[in-house]
Short mmCIF file of C-alpha atoms and ligand atoms in Angstrom, two decimals:
data_model
loop_
_atom_site.label_atom_id
_atom_site.label_comp_id
_atom_site.label_asym_id
_atom_site.label_seq_id
_atom_site.Cartn_x
_atom_site.Cartn_y
_atom_site.Cartn_z
CA MET Y 1 27.78 -85.65 -28.13
CA LYS Y 2 26.39 -85.59 -31.65
CA ASP Y 3 22.83 -85.80 -30.30
CA HIS Y 4 23.52 -82.84 -28.05
CA LEU Y 5 24.78 -80.85 -30.99
CA TYR Y 6 21.60 -81.56 -32.94
CA LEU Y 7 19.49 -80.60 -29.98
CA PHE Y 8 21.49 -77.40 -29.60
CA LEU Y 9 21.07 -76.56 -33.31
CA PHE Y 10 17.38 -77.38 -33.08
CA MET Y 11 16.97 -75.04 -30.12
CA ILE Y 12 18.75 -72.19 -31.90
CA HIS Y 13 16.55 -72.78 -34.91
CA PHE Y 14 13.40 -72.88 -32.79
CA SER Y 15 14.24 -69.82 -30.73
CA THR Y 16 14.74 -67.64 -33.82
CA GLY Y 17 10.97 -67.78 -34.31
CA CYS Y 18 9.21 -66.46 -37.35
CA ILE Y 19 10.82 -63.84 -39.53
CA LEU Y 20 8.39 -62.73 -42.20
CA SER Y 21 9.15 -63.20 -45.85
CA ASP Y 22 8.31 -59.61 -46.77
CA GLU Y 23 9.84 -58.05 -43.71
CA ASN Y 24 9.71 -54.23 -43.62
CA GLN Y 25 7.96 -54.08 -46.98
CA THR Y 26 4.61 -52.58 -47.89
CA LYS Y 27 2.43 -54.39 -50.40
CA GLU Y 28 -0.65 -52.99 -52.04
CA ILE Y 29 -3.68 -55.28 -52.25
CA SER Y 30 -7.06 -54.33 -53.67
CA GLY Y 31 -10.55 -55.69 -53.33
CA TYR Y 32 -14.14 -54.72 -54.05
CA THR Y 33 -16.95 -53.77 -51.69
CA GLY Y 34 -18.94 -56.89 -50.81
CA GLY Y 35 -16.06 -59.14 -51.91
CA SER Y 36 -13.20 -60.67 -49.97
CA VAL Y 37 -9.44 -60.37 -49.93
CA VAL Y 38 -6.46 -62.29 -48.49
CA LEU Y 39 -3.81 -60.13 -46.82
CA PRO Y 40 -0.66 -62.26 -47.30
CA CYS Y 41 1.80 -62.88 -44.46
CA SER Y 42 4.06 -65.88 -43.91
CA CYS Y 43 7.28 -66.94 -42.23
CA ALA Y 44 10.32 -66.75 -44.52
CA ASP Y 45 11.56 -70.10 -43.22
CA PRO Y 46 8.86 -72.73 -43.75
CA GLN Y 47 10.32 -74.72 -40.80
CA SER Y 48 9.69 -71.90 -38.35
CA THR Y 49 6.33 -71.17 -36.79
CA ALA Y 50 5.11 -68.04 -35.11
CA LYS Y 51 4.38 -68.60 -31.46
CA THR Y 52 2.26 -65.51 -31.45
CA PHE Y 53 1.37 -63.04 -34.14
CA THR Y 54 -1.08 -60.21 -34.54
CA TRP Y 55 -2.88 -58.38 -37.30
CA GLN Y 56 -3.46 -54.68 -36.76
CA PHE Y 57 -4.94 -51.87 -38.79
CA HIS Y 58 -4.31 -48.16 -38.59
CA SER Y 59 -7.43 -46.30 -37.52
CA GLY Y 60 -6.03 -42.90 -38.45
CA LYS Y 61 -4.81 -42.32 -34.88
CA GLN Y 62 -3.35 -45.62 -33.69
CA TRP Y 63 -2.82 -49.30 -34.48
CA ILE Y 64 -5.72 -51.51 -33.38
CA GLU Y 65 -5.94 -55.31 -33.25
CA VAL Y 66 -8.36 -56.44 -35.94
CA PHE Y 67 -9.76 -59.24 -33.77
CA GLU Y 68 -10.62 -56.71 -31.07
CA ASP Y 69 -12.56 -54.37 -33.36
CA LYS Y 70 -16.25 -55.14 -33.70
CA LYS Y 71 -16.51 -53.79 -37.25
CA TYR Y 72 -14.60 -56.93 -38.38
CA ARG Y 73 -16.72 -59.35 -36.34
CA GLY Y 74 -17.64 -62.47 -38.33
CA ARG Y 75 -15.61 -61.30 -41.35
CA LEU Y 76 -12.10 -62.57 -40.51
CA VAL Y 77 -10.44 -65.94 -41.15
CA LEU Y 78 -6.89 -67.15 -40.33
CA PHE Y 79 -5.21 -70.17 -41.95
CA ASN Y 80 -2.61 -71.03 -39.27
CA GLU Y 81 -4.78 -73.90 -38.01
CA SER Y 82 -4.03 -76.01 -41.10
CA SER Y 83 -0.66 -74.43 -42.04
CA PRO Y 84 1.14 -72.89 -39.03
CA GLN Y 85 3.57 -70.72 -41.03
CA ASN Y 86 0.75 -69.17 -43.07
CA LEU Y 87 -0.29 -66.09 -41.12
CA SER Y 88 -2.45 -64.63 -43.89
CA LEU Y 89 -5.73 -62.95 -43.00
CA LEU Y 90 -8.91 -63.20 -45.05
CA ILE Y 91 -11.39 -60.33 -44.77
CA SER Y 92 -14.81 -60.91 -46.31
CA GLU Y 93 -17.83 -58.66 -47.00
CA LEU Y 94 -15.40 -55.80 -47.64
CA ARG Y 95 -16.55 -52.28 -46.83
CA LYS Y 96 -15.17 -48.96 -48.00
CA GLU Y 97 -14.10 -48.22 -44.40
CA ASP Y 98 -11.79 -51.30 -44.41
CA GLN Y 99 -9.45 -49.41 -46.72
CA GLY Y 100 -6.11 -48.45 -45.15
CA TYR Y 101 -2.90 -49.79 -43.66
CA TYR Y 102 -2.60 -53.21 -42.02
CA LYS Y 103 0.37 -54.92 -40.44
CA CYS Y 104 1.21 -58.48 -39.57
CA MET Y 105 3.65 -58.80 -36.66
CA THR Y 106 5.30 -61.80 -35.01
CA GLU Y 107 6.81 -62.20 -31.54
CA ARG Y 108 10.18 -61.31 -33.15
CA HIS Y 109 8.75 -57.87 -34.04
CA SER Y 110 9.13 -58.85 -37.65
CA ILE Y 111 6.58 -56.76 -39.57
CA THR Y 112 5.06 -56.68 -43.03
CA SER Y 113 2.69 -53.91 -44.01
CA ILE Y 114 -0.17 -53.94 -46.45
CA LEU Y 115 -2.10 -51.08 -47.96
CA LEU Y 116 -5.61 -52.35 -48.66
CA ILE Y 117 -7.54 -50.49 -51.35
CA VAL Y 118 -11.31 -51.13 -51.43
CA LYS Y 119 -12.99 -50.20 -54.69
CA GLY Y 120 -16.64 -49.23 -54.33
CA CYS Y 121 -19.52 -48.66 -56.73
CA ASN Y 122 -19.58 -45.59 -58.95
CA LEU Y 123 -22.55 -45.54 -61.28
CA VAL Y 124 -21.95 -45.42 -65.01
CA GLN Y 125 -23.41 -42.04 -65.98
CA ASN Y 126 -24.91 -41.27 -69.35
CA THR Y 127 -24.59 -37.76 -70.62
CA LYS Y 128 -27.95 -37.82 -72.44
CA PRO Y 129 -31.28 -38.26 -70.64
CA ASN Y 130 -32.24 -41.90 -70.92
CA ALA Y 131 -35.40 -42.80 -72.80
CA VAL Y 132 -36.51 -46.42 -73.00
CA THR Y 133 -39.45 -47.85 -74.92
CA GLY Y 134 -41.25 -51.02 -73.85
CA TYR Y 135 -44.28 -52.87 -75.19
CA ALA Y 136 -47.37 -53.65 -73.18
CA GLY Y 137 -47.42 -57.27 -72.01
CA GLU Y 138 -43.69 -57.67 -72.55
CA SER Y 139 -40.59 -57.04 -70.42
CA VAL Y 140 -38.20 -54.13 -70.38
CA VAL Y 141 -34.74 -53.56 -68.90
CA LEU Y 142 -33.62 -50.25 -67.41
CA PRO Y 143 -29.80 -50.40 -67.41
CA CYS Y 144 -27.77 -49.35 -64.37
CA SER Y 145 -24.32 -50.51 -63.32
CA CYS Y 146 -21.22 -49.74 -61.31
CA THR Y 147 -18.09 -48.86 -63.31
CA GLU Y 148 -16.46 -51.78 -61.46
CA LEU Y 149 -18.76 -54.74 -62.06
CA LEU Y 150 -17.24 -56.67 -59.14
CA ALA Y 151 -18.13 -53.93 -56.65
CA LYS Y 152 -21.32 -54.50 -54.71
CA PRO Y 153 -22.97 -51.24 -53.64
CA GLU Y 154 -23.69 -50.97 -49.93
CA GLN Y 155 -27.20 -49.80 -50.81
CA ILE Y 156 -29.16 -49.85 -54.06
CA GLN Y 157 -32.64 -48.50 -54.70
CA TRP Y 158 -34.92 -48.18 -57.71
CA MET Y 159 -37.63 -45.51 -57.48
CA TYR Y 160 -40.71 -44.75 -59.57
CA PHE Y 161 -42.48 -41.40 -59.84
CA VAL Y 162 -46.17 -41.76 -59.11
CA LYS Y 163 -48.79 -39.37 -57.64
CA ASN Y 164 -46.25 -36.53 -57.43
CA THR Y 165 -43.75 -38.49 -55.39
CA TYR Y 166 -41.02 -41.10 -55.83
CA LEU Y 167 -41.81 -44.51 -54.33
CA GLU Y 168 -39.44 -47.44 -53.98
CA ILE Y 169 -39.96 -50.40 -56.30
CA TYR Y 170 -36.69 -52.22 -55.54
CA PRO Y 171 -35.61 -53.84 -53.22
CA ASN Y 172 -38.99 -53.16 -51.55
CA GLU Y 173 -42.02 -53.05 -53.81
CA LYS Y 174 -43.91 -50.15 -52.28
CA ILE Y 175 -46.37 -49.90 -55.16
CA GLU Y 176 -49.10 -52.51 -55.46
CA SER Y 177 -49.22 -52.30 -59.26
CA HIS Y 178 -45.51 -53.32 -59.56
CA LYS Y 179 -45.75 -56.28 -57.16
CA ASN Y 180 -44.02 -59.46 -58.38
CA ARG Y 181 -43.02 -57.90 -61.69
CA ILE Y 182 -39.70 -56.37 -60.59
CA LYS Y 183 -36.31 -58.02 -60.28
CA LEU Y 184 -32.66 -57.31 -60.99
CA LEU Y 185 -31.71 -58.59 -64.43
CA ASN Y 186 -28.47 -60.24 -63.31
CA GLN Y 187 -28.20 -61.39 -59.71
CA THR Y 188 -24.74 -62.96 -60.08
CA THR Y 189 -22.77 -59.84 -61.08
CA PRO Y 190 -22.65 -57.61 -57.97
CA GLY Y 191 -22.22 -54.36 -59.93
CA ASN Y 192 -25.02 -54.98 -62.43
CA LEU Y 193 -28.06 -53.17 -61.04
CA SER Y 194 -30.20 -53.20 -64.19
CA LEU Y 195 -33.90 -53.50 -63.48
CA HIS Y 196 -36.14 -56.02 -65.24
CA ILE Y 197 -39.86 -55.19 -65.33
CA SER Y 198 -42.12 -57.88 -66.73
CA ALA Y 199 -45.75 -57.83 -67.97
CA LEU Y 200 -45.65 -54.11 -68.76
CA THR Y 201 -48.86 -52.13 -68.56
CA ALA Y 202 -49.69 -48.58 -69.62
CA GLU Y 203 -49.45 -47.49 -65.95
CA ASP Y 204 -45.76 -48.40 -65.88
CA GLN Y 205 -45.00 -45.48 -68.17
CA GLY Y 206 -43.13 -42.68 -66.37
CA ILE Y 207 -39.92 -41.68 -64.62
CA TYR Y 208 -37.63 -44.16 -62.85
CA TYR Y 209 -34.27 -43.82 -61.21
CA CYS Y 210 -31.51 -46.05 -59.93
CA SER Y 211 -29.72 -44.80 -56.81
CA VAL Y 212 -26.48 -45.78 -55.09
CA SER Y 213 -25.29 -43.60 -52.18
CA SER Y 214 -25.83 -40.10 -53.58
CA GLN Y 215 -25.53 -41.08 -57.26
CA THR Y 216 -28.56 -41.47 -59.51
CA VAL Y 217 -29.40 -42.47 -63.08
CA PHE Y 218 -32.81 -41.43 -64.45
CA TYR Y 219 -35.02 -43.08 -67.05
CA ARG Y 220 -38.17 -42.08 -68.87
CA LEU Y 221 -40.07 -45.26 -69.76
CA HIS Y 222 -42.52 -45.11 -72.60
CA VAL Y 223 -44.93 -48.03 -73.00
CA GLU Y 224 -46.34 -48.73 -76.47
CA HIS Y 225 -49.33 -50.90 -77.30
CA PHE Y 226 -48.22 -51.90 -80.76
CA GLN Y 227 -47.16 -55.39 -79.79
CA ARG Y 228 -50.45 -56.19 -78.06
CA LEU Y 229 -52.59 -54.89 -80.93
CA CYS Y 230 -50.54 -56.95 -83.30
CA ALA Y 231 -51.01 -60.07 -81.19
CA ARG Y 232 -54.75 -59.50 -81.16
CA THR Y 233 -55.02 -59.55 -84.91
CA LEU Y 234 -53.51 -63.02 -84.96
CA PRO Y 235 -55.85 -65.98 -84.52
C1 NAG X 1 13.66 -54.68 -40.78
O1 NAG X 1 13.76 -53.61 -39.84
C2 NAG X 1 14.38 -54.00 -38.60
C3 NAG X 1 14.31 -52.81 -37.66
O2 NAG X 1 14.70 -51.63 -38.30
C4 NAG X 1 15.83 -54.45 -38.89
O3 NAG X 1 16.43 -54.89 -37.68
C5 NAG X 1 15.77 -55.63 -39.88
O4 NAG X 1 17.11 -56.04 -40.22
C6 NAG X 1 15.02 -55.23 -41.15
N1 NAG X 1 14.90 -56.42 -42.00
C7 NAG X 1 15.22 -56.44 -43.29
C8 NAG X 1 15.00 -57.73 -44.02
O5 NAG X 1 15.69 -55.46 -43.87
C1 NAG X 2 -3.55 -69.14 -34.92
O1 NAG X 2 -3.30 -67.78 -34.60
C2 NAG X 2 -4.13 -67.23 -33.60
C3 NAG X 2 -3.82 -65.76 -33.49
O2 NAG X 2 -2.46 -65.53 -33.23
C4 NAG X 2 -3.95 -68.01 -32.29
O3 NAG X 2 -4.83 -67.51 -31.32
C5 NAG X 2 -4.21 -69.49 -32.54
O4 NAG X 2 -3.94 -70.22 -31.38
C6 NAG X 2 -3.35 -69.99 -33.69
N1 NAG X 2 -3.70 -71.38 -33.99
C7 NAG X 2 -2.79 -72.32 -34.12
C8 NAG X 2 -3.28 -73.68 -34.43
O5 NAG X 2 -1.60 -72.10 -34.00
C1 NAG X 3 -2.22 -69.09 -47.02
O1 NAG X 3 -3.53 -69.62 -47.15
C2 NAG X 3 -4.37 -68.93 -48.04
C3 NAG X 3 -5.74 -69.57 -47.99
O2 NAG X 3 -5.69 -70.93 -48.22
C4 NAG X 3 -3.78 -68.96 -49.43
O3 NAG X 3 -4.59 -68.21 -50.30
C5 NAG X 3 -2.37 -68.39 -49.41
O4 NAG X 3 -1.79 -68.55 -50.70
C6 NAG X 3 -1.52 -69.11 -48.37
N1 NAG X 3 -0.22 -68.47 -48.31
C7 NAG X 3 0.91 -69.15 -48.25
C8 NAG X 3 2.15 -68.34 -48.20
O5 NAG X 3 0.94 -70.38 -48.23
#
């Protein structure tokens, strides 16, 4: 009799399924372009598990299953394999277009909503024209960065004005004279786009710009020979 009662209680418990801990609530979560974010979702009762659950996002017209949309391909991870009541979704390599409303829904039609905000790169703009002086034979840094240092721009380009036209020097070195002398100063901070030019020569003098989407920051680089002359006078 007692065993039957336990079984009965167990079945009631089991059949209730997963009710989400933030049912009917909307949370705001933010991330940065190029980074990743965990959209939290879990069963309120740690003993319950969701038999089925889905993650959907609002496309502007309708709700679409994230796993069925190819823009998310290779960028999604679930954690229910190792912890069945954890229904959270990890989205990596965030893009601006990932911004919007998401919902996690179980077979009980228990829903939690999340508004995902994706912060992109806006270049820090200087009000004055930028003039930088470097010394022949040495290195120089042309500063450029996103206001949010954790945001990785979807595209970055450094250009140099030569022969009446702008040619790319980063990421592709389109000018022979700049080959192997160009790199980004800091490759670990996604929003730091400052350019490092080594072994400066007189030909490097001129106009440069850093470009992200339609934003640009210009520099006039002036190369002086003082340092080299000085070095020559030393034994
Ligand atoms: C969430 O909304 C559903 C449908 O309106 C309702 O049945 C349920 O009680 C709500 N849950 C909470 C925790 O308010
Ligand atoms: C995790 O959830 C997905 C999506 O609902 C499902 O296809 C998969 O079978 C689940 N894995 C486990 C171990 O429950
Ligand atoms: C679910 O798993 C993710 C990844 O391990 C973790 O960040 C998150 O805190 C977990 N959530 C819960 C409610 O356990």
